[in-house]
Short mmCIF file of C-alpha atoms in Angstrom, two decimals:
data_model
loop_
_atom_site.label_atom_id
_atom_site.label_comp_id
_atom_site.label_asym_id
_atom_site.label_seq_id
_atom_site.Cartn_x
_atom_site.Cartn_y
_atom_site.Cartn_z
CA MET A 1 103.80 -33.30 29.67
CA LYS A 2 105.45 -35.32 26.73
CA ARG A 3 107.17 -31.89 25.89
CA LEU A 4 108.51 -31.51 29.20
CA PHE A 5 110.11 -35.26 29.18
CA THR A 6 111.63 -34.37 25.42
CA GLY A 7 113.43 -31.17 26.75
CA ALA A 8 114.96 -32.72 29.65
CA VAL A 9 116.22 -35.64 27.39
CA LEU A 10 117.75 -32.61 25.28
CA ALA A 11 118.78 -31.04 27.89
CA SER A 12 120.81 -34.26 28.96
CA ILE A 13 122.35 -34.38 25.52
CA SER A 14 123.17 -31.20 25.00
CA LEU A 15 125.03 -31.45 28.88
CA LEU A 16 126.68 -34.50 27.76
CA ALA A 17 127.73 -33.05 24.15
CA MET A 18 129.51 -29.99 26.27
CA THR A 19 131.27 -31.69 28.60
CA GLY A 20 132.97 -33.91 25.48
CA CYS A 21 131.77 -37.36 26.50
CA SER A 22 129.17 -39.92 27.11
CA ALA A 23 127.40 -41.70 29.94
CA SER A 24 129.18 -44.96 29.14
CA GLN A 25 132.35 -43.01 28.85
CA GLU A 26 132.17 -42.05 32.56
CA GLU A 27 131.06 -45.08 33.64
CA VAL A 28 134.03 -46.66 32.05
CA TYR A 29 136.47 -44.67 33.05
CA TRP A 30 135.64 -44.99 36.70
CA ASP A 31 134.77 -48.57 36.79
CA ALA A 32 138.35 -48.66 35.41
CA PHE A 33 139.89 -45.86 37.82
CA ASP A 34 138.27 -48.29 40.83
CA THR A 35 140.05 -51.41 39.25
CA GLY A 36 143.32 -49.47 38.81
CA ALA A 37 143.20 -48.15 42.71
CA GLN A 38 142.82 -51.82 43.55
CA ILE A 39 145.76 -52.74 41.55
CA ALA A 40 147.94 -50.43 43.59
CA ALA A 41 146.67 -51.39 46.31
CA ASP A 42 147.25 -54.67 46.15
CA TYR A 43 150.63 -54.06 45.00
CA VAL A 44 153.29 -55.53 47.10
CA ALA A 45 156.54 -53.74 47.41
CA PRO A 46 159.68 -55.90 47.30
CA PRO A 47 162.15 -55.41 50.21
CA GLN A 48 164.38 -51.93 49.55
CA ASP A 49 168.04 -52.48 48.63
CA PRO A 50 169.84 -52.19 52.19
CA ARG A 51 172.29 -50.05 50.63
CA CYS A 52 169.44 -47.42 50.60
CA SER A 53 169.28 -46.93 54.28
CA ASP A 54 173.19 -47.62 55.54
CA GLY A 55 174.38 -44.52 53.53
CA SER A 56 177.05 -46.82 51.74
CA ILE A 57 175.45 -45.31 48.31
CA THR A 58 176.84 -41.58 47.48
CA ASP A 59 176.14 -41.16 44.20
CA THR A 60 172.59 -39.02 43.97
CA ALA A 61 171.89 -40.86 40.86
CA GLU A 62 172.88 -44.26 41.74
CA TYR A 63 170.60 -43.62 44.90
CA LEU A 64 167.83 -42.71 42.92
CA ARG A 65 168.17 -45.57 40.67
CA ALA A 66 168.03 -47.84 43.47
CA CYS A 67 165.96 -46.79 46.29
CA SER A 68 162.92 -44.26 44.67
CA GLY A 69 159.96 -46.18 43.19
CA TRP A 70 160.24 -49.52 44.80
CA GLU A 71 156.96 -48.93 47.16
CA THR A 72 154.99 -48.47 44.07
CA PRO A 73 154.14 -50.51 41.09
CA SER A 74 155.94 -49.52 37.56
CA GLN A 75 154.10 -47.76 34.99
CA SER A 76 154.60 -50.69 32.69
CA SER A 77 153.52 -52.99 35.28
CA VAL A 78 150.64 -51.23 35.64
CA ARG A 79 149.28 -51.23 32.06
CA GLU A 80 149.57 -54.97 31.35
CA GLN A 81 147.60 -55.43 34.70
CA CYS A 82 145.09 -53.00 33.31
CA GLY A 83 144.79 -54.56 30.38
CA GLU A 84 144.57 -58.09 31.81
CA GLN A 85 141.71 -56.79 33.99
CA MET A 86 140.07 -54.98 30.81
CA PRO A 87 136.33 -56.57 30.37
CA ASP A 88 136.05 -58.11 26.78
CA ASP A 89 132.87 -55.90 26.22
CA VAL A 90 134.70 -52.78 27.06
CA ALA A 91 133.42 -50.11 24.41
CA ASP A 92 135.93 -47.96 24.49
CA ARG A 93 139.38 -49.37 25.72
CA ALA A 94 141.13 -45.92 25.49
CA THR A 95 138.97 -44.82 28.20
CA TRP A 96 139.36 -48.12 29.72
CA MET A 97 143.21 -47.68 30.29
CA GLU A 98 143.20 -44.16 31.11
CA GLY A 99 140.89 -44.69 34.19
CA CYS A 100 143.12 -48.06 35.25
CA THR A 101 146.17 -45.99 35.03
CA ASP A 102 144.57 -42.84 36.43
CA GLY A 103 143.38 -44.97 39.39
CA ALA A 104 146.49 -46.89 40.36
CA ASN A 105 148.35 -43.41 40.06
CA ASP A 106 145.48 -41.83 42.10
CA SER A 107 145.31 -38.71 39.59
CA PRO A 108 141.66 -38.96 38.93
CA ASN A 109 140.58 -36.35 35.60
CA TYR A 110 137.68 -34.91 36.95
CA GLU A 111 137.71 -32.15 34.28
CA VAL A 112 136.62 -34.80 31.40
CA TYR A 113 134.85 -37.11 33.44
CA GLY A 114 132.98 -35.04 36.16
CA ASN A 115 133.02 -36.30 40.00
CA HIS A 116 133.73 -40.07 40.91
CA PRO A 117 129.98 -41.57 41.27
#
């Protein structure tokens, strides 16, 4: 029985080593991902520039600057909020920030961290 348990533990460690991350990294990533998703969900977009819908902007570059991206939080805002909401005891801050920004952008990294638990 002890050999079976030892074999199972070694197989688990081997599997984690092959995927490139530990179980704690996965937990940190997905906790942060959920936080980032909440940051995006809580975002309240400011009113859109009225010129965007009345046709008064005719230059494409000006239109893109004034009228695109207003409905989602800026990446600098996301990073700031992710940093503010990071728990003090997070072991891997880079993984936290990656998970949080991925969550805010609805862009999960399944290849590295597996499926969301």
